[in-house]
Tab-separated table of C-alpha atoms in Angstrom:
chain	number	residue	atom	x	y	z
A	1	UNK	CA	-76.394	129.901	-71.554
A	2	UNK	CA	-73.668	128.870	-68.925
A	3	UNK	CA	-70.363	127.920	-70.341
A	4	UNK	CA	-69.612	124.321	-70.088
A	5	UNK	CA	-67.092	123.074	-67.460
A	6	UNK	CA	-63.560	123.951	-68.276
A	7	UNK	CA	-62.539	120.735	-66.203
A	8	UNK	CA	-64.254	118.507	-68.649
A	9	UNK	CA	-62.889	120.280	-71.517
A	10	UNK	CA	-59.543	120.303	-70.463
A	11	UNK	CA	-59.950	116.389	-69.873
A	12	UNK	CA	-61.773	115.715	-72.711
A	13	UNK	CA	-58.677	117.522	-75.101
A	14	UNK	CA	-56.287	115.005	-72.232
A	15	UNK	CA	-58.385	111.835	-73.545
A	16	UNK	CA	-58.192	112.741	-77.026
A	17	UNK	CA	-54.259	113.630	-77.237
A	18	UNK	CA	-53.128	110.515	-74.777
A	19	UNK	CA	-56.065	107.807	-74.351
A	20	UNK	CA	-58.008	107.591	-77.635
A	21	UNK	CA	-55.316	107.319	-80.043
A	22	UNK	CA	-54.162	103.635	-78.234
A	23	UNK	CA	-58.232	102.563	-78.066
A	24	UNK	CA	-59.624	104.353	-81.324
A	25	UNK	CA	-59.800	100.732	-83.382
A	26	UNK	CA	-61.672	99.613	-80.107
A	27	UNK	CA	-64.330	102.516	-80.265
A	28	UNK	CA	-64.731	101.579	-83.741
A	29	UNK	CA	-65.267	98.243	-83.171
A	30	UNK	CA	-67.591	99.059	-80.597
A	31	UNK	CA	-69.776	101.551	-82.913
A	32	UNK	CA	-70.050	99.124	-85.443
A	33	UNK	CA	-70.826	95.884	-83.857
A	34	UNK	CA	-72.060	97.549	-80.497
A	35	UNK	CA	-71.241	96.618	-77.125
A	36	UNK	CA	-71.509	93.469	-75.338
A	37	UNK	CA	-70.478	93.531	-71.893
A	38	UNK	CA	-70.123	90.257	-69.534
A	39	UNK	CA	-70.619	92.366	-66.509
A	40	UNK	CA	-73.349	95.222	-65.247
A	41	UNK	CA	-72.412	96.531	-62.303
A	42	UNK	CA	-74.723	98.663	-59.847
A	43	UNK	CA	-73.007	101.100	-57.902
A	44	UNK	CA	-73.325	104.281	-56.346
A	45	UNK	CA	-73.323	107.844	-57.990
A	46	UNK	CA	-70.767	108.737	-55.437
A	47	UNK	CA	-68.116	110.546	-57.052
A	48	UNK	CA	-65.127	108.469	-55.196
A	49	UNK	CA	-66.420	105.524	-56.504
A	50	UNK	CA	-66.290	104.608	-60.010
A	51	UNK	CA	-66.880	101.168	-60.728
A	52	UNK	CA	-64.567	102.188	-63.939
A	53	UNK	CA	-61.833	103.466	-62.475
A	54	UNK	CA	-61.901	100.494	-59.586
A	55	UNK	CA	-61.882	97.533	-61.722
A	56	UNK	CA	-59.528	99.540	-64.556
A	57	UNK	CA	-62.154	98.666	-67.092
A	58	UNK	CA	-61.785	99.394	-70.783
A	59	UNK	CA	-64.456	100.966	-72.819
A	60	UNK	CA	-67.266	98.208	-73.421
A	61	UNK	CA	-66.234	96.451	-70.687
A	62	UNK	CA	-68.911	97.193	-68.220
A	63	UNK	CA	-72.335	97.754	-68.521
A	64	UNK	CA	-72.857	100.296	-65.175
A	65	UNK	CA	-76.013	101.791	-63.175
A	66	UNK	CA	-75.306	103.664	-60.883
A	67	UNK	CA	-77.779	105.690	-58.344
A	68	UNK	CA	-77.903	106.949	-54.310
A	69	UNK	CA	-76.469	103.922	-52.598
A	70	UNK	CA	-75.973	101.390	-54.821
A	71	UNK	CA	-80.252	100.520	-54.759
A	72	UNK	CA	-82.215	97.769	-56.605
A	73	UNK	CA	-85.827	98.026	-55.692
A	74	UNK	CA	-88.049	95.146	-55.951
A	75	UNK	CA	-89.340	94.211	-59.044
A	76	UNK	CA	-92.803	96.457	-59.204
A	77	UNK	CA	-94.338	96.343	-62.725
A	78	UNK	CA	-96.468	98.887	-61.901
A	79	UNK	CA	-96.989	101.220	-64.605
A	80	UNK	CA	-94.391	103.927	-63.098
A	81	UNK	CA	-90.992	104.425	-64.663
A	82	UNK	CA	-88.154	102.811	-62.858
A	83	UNK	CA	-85.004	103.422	-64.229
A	84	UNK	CA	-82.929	100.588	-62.329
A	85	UNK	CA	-85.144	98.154	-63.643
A	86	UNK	CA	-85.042	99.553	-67.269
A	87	UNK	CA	-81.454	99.236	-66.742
A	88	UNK	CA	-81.914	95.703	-65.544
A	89	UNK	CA	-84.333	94.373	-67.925
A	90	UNK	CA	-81.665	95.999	-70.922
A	91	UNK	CA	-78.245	94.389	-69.719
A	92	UNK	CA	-80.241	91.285	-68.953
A	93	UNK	CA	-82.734	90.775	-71.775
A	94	UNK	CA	-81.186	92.532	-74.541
A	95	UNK	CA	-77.259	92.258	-73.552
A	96	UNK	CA	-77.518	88.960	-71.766
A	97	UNK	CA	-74.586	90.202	-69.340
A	98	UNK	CA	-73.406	87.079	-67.460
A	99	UNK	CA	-72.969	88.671	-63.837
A	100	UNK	CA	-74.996	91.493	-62.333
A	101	UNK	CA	-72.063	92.762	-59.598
A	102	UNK	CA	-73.302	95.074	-56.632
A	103	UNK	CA	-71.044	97.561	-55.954
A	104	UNK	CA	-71.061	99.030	-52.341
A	105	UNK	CA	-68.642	101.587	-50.438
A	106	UNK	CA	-67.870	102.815	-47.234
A	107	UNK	CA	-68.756	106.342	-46.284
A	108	UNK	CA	-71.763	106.350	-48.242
A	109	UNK	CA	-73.586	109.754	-47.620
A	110	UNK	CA	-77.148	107.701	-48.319
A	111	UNK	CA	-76.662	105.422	-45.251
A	112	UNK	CA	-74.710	108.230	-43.194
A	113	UNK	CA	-78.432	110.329	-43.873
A	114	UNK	CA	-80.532	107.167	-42.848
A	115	UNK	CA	-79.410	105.875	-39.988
A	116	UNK	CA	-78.500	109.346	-38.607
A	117	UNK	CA	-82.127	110.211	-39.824
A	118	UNK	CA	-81.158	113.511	-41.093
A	119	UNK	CA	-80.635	115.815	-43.916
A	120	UNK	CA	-81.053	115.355	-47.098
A	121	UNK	CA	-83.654	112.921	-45.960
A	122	UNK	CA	-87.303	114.110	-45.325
A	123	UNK	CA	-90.368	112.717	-46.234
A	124	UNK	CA	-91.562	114.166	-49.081
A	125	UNK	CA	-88.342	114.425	-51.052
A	126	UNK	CA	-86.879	112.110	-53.876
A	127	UNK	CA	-84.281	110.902	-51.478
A	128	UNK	CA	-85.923	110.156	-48.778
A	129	UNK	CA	-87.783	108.099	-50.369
A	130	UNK	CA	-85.365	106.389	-52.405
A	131	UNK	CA	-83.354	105.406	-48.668
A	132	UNK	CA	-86.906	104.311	-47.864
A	133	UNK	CA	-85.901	100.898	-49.470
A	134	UNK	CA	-83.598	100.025	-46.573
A	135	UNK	CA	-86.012	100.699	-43.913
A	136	UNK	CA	-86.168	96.743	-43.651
A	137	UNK	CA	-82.808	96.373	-43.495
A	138	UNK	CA	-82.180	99.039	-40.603
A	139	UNK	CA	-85.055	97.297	-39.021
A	140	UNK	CA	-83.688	93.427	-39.395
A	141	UNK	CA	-79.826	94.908	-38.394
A	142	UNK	CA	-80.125	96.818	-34.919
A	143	UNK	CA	-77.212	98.795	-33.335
A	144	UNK	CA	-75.809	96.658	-31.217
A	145	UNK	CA	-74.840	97.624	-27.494
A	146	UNK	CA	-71.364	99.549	-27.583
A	147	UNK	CA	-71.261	99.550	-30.723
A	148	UNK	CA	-69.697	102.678	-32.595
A	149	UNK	CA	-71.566	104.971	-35.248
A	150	UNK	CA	-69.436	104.665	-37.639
A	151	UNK	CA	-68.974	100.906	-37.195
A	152	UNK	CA	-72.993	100.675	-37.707
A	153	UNK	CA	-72.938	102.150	-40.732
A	154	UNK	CA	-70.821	100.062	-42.442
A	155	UNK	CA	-72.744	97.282	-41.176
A	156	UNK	CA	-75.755	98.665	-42.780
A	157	UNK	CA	-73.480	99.721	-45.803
A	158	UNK	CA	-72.806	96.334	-46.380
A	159	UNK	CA	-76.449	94.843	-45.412
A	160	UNK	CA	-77.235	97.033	-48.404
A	161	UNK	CA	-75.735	95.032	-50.834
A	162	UNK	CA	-77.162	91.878	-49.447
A	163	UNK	CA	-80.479	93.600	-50.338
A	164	UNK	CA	-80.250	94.508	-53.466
A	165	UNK	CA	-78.942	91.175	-54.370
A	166	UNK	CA	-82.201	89.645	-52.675
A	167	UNK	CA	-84.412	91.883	-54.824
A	168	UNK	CA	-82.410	91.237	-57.863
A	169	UNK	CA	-83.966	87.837	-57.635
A	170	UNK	CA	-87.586	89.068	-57.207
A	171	UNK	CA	-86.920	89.967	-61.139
A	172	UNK	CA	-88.038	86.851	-63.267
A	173	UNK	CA	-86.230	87.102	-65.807
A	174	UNK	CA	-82.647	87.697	-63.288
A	175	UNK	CA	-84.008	84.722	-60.921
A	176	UNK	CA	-84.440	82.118	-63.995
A	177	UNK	CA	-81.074	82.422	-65.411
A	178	UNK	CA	-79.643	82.709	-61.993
A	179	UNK	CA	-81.460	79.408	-61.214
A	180	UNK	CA	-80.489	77.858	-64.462
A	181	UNK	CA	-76.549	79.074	-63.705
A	182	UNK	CA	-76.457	81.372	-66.796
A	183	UNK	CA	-76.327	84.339	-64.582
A	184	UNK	CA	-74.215	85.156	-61.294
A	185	UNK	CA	-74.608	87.376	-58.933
A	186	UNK	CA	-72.307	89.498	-56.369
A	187	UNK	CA	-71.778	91.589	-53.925
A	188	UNK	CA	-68.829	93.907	-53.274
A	189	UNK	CA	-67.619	96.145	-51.097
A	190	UNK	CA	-64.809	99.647	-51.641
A	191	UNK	CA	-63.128	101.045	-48.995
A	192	UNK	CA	-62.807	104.749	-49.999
A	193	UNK	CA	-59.916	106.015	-48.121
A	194	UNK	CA	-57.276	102.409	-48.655
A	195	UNK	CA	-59.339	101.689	-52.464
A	196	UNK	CA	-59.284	98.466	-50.916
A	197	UNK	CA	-62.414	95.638	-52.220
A	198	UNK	CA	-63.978	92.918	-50.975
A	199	UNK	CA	-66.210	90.086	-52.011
A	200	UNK	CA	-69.176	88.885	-50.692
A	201	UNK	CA	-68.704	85.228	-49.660
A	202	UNK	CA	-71.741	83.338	-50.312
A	203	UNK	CA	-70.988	80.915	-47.858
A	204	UNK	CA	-70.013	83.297	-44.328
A	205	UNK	CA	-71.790	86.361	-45.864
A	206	UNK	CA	-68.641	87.805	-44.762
A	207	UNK	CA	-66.654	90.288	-47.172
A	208	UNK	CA	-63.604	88.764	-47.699
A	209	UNK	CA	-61.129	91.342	-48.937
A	210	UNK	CA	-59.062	91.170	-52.453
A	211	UNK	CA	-55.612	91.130	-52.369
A	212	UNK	CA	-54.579	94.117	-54.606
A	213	UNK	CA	-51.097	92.865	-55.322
A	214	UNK	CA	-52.674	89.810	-57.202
């Protein structure tokens, strides 16, 4: 058997010297009444992007999902398991979370792979066909003449969170309670290299950038 990371161990014995003694009555709280987050947020497994660390969330705070690109597929009860929508149906149905945030990022090696149409994309793989889901969306948002590669994909990037909030509401149980008003939903938008975030305006569908000094 391989050892286990010395990395994690070393930050683990960090977190229990510094971090846990100021939030132990919180973890206890937590492990007897359980958690009940307001917000779920789906982002990406990218490792610069921690929706966590971004939003300086405490434990409990946020219910996250996170998977290649920041993805929700459409609702397909279809027998197969689908994790996202486990995850979905749980923050919804059994937490009752009152956003659902999409969580986006720039330099997202996903996109880079799709629109560049190379590896680790191939058709038979697990991520290939996961990136399949924004075939539409590459489709419906064409590269525009002049336009730079690296500007494109953060158009697409960002088109990606406007699709996964459309098929958030192909879920019934999301689009009823987003009808209704009891549940909102967002898009967002990190910029690795500043950390800077924007918000998807509704209105423009623009991403109107947060001021970080509040």
């Amino acid at each position: 058997m391989t050892s286990f990371p010395e990395r994690l161990i070393s930050g683990y014995r960090t977190f229990a010297t510094q971090r846990l003694p100021t939030e132990q009555s919180r973890y206890r709280e937590l492990s007897e009444r359980g958690q009940s987050p307001e917000v779920m947020v789906i982002g990406c497994c990218d490792s610069r992007v921690s929706p966590e660390v971004i939003f300086d969330a405490e434990p409990g705070e946020l219910f996250v999902v996170r998977n290649v690109a920041n993805l929700v597929p459409p609702y397909a009860p279809d027998g197969a398991a689908h994790g996202v929508s486990a995850a979905l149906e749980f923050g919804v149905q059994v937490l009752r979370v009152k956003h659902i945030v999409v969580l986006g990022h720039a330099q997202c090696g996903g996109v880079k792979a799709l629109v560049q149409d190379a590896a680790p994309l191939s058709p038979g793989d697990f991520i290939g066909r996961w990136m399949s889901l924004l075939t539409p969306t590459m489709e419906a948002t064409p590269r525009v003449a002049g336009e730079a590669e690296h500007e494109f994909i953060t158009r697409i990037e960002k088109a990606a969170v406007k699709r996964s909030l459309a098929n958030l509401m192909t879920f019934p149980c999301i689009s009823i309670l987003a009808d209704r008003g009891s549940l909102s939903l967002h898009g967002a938008y990190f910029g690795v290299a500043q950390g800077s975030l924007s918000v998807l305006n509704e209105a423009s569908g623009d991403f109107d950038q947060v001021n970080g000094a509040g």
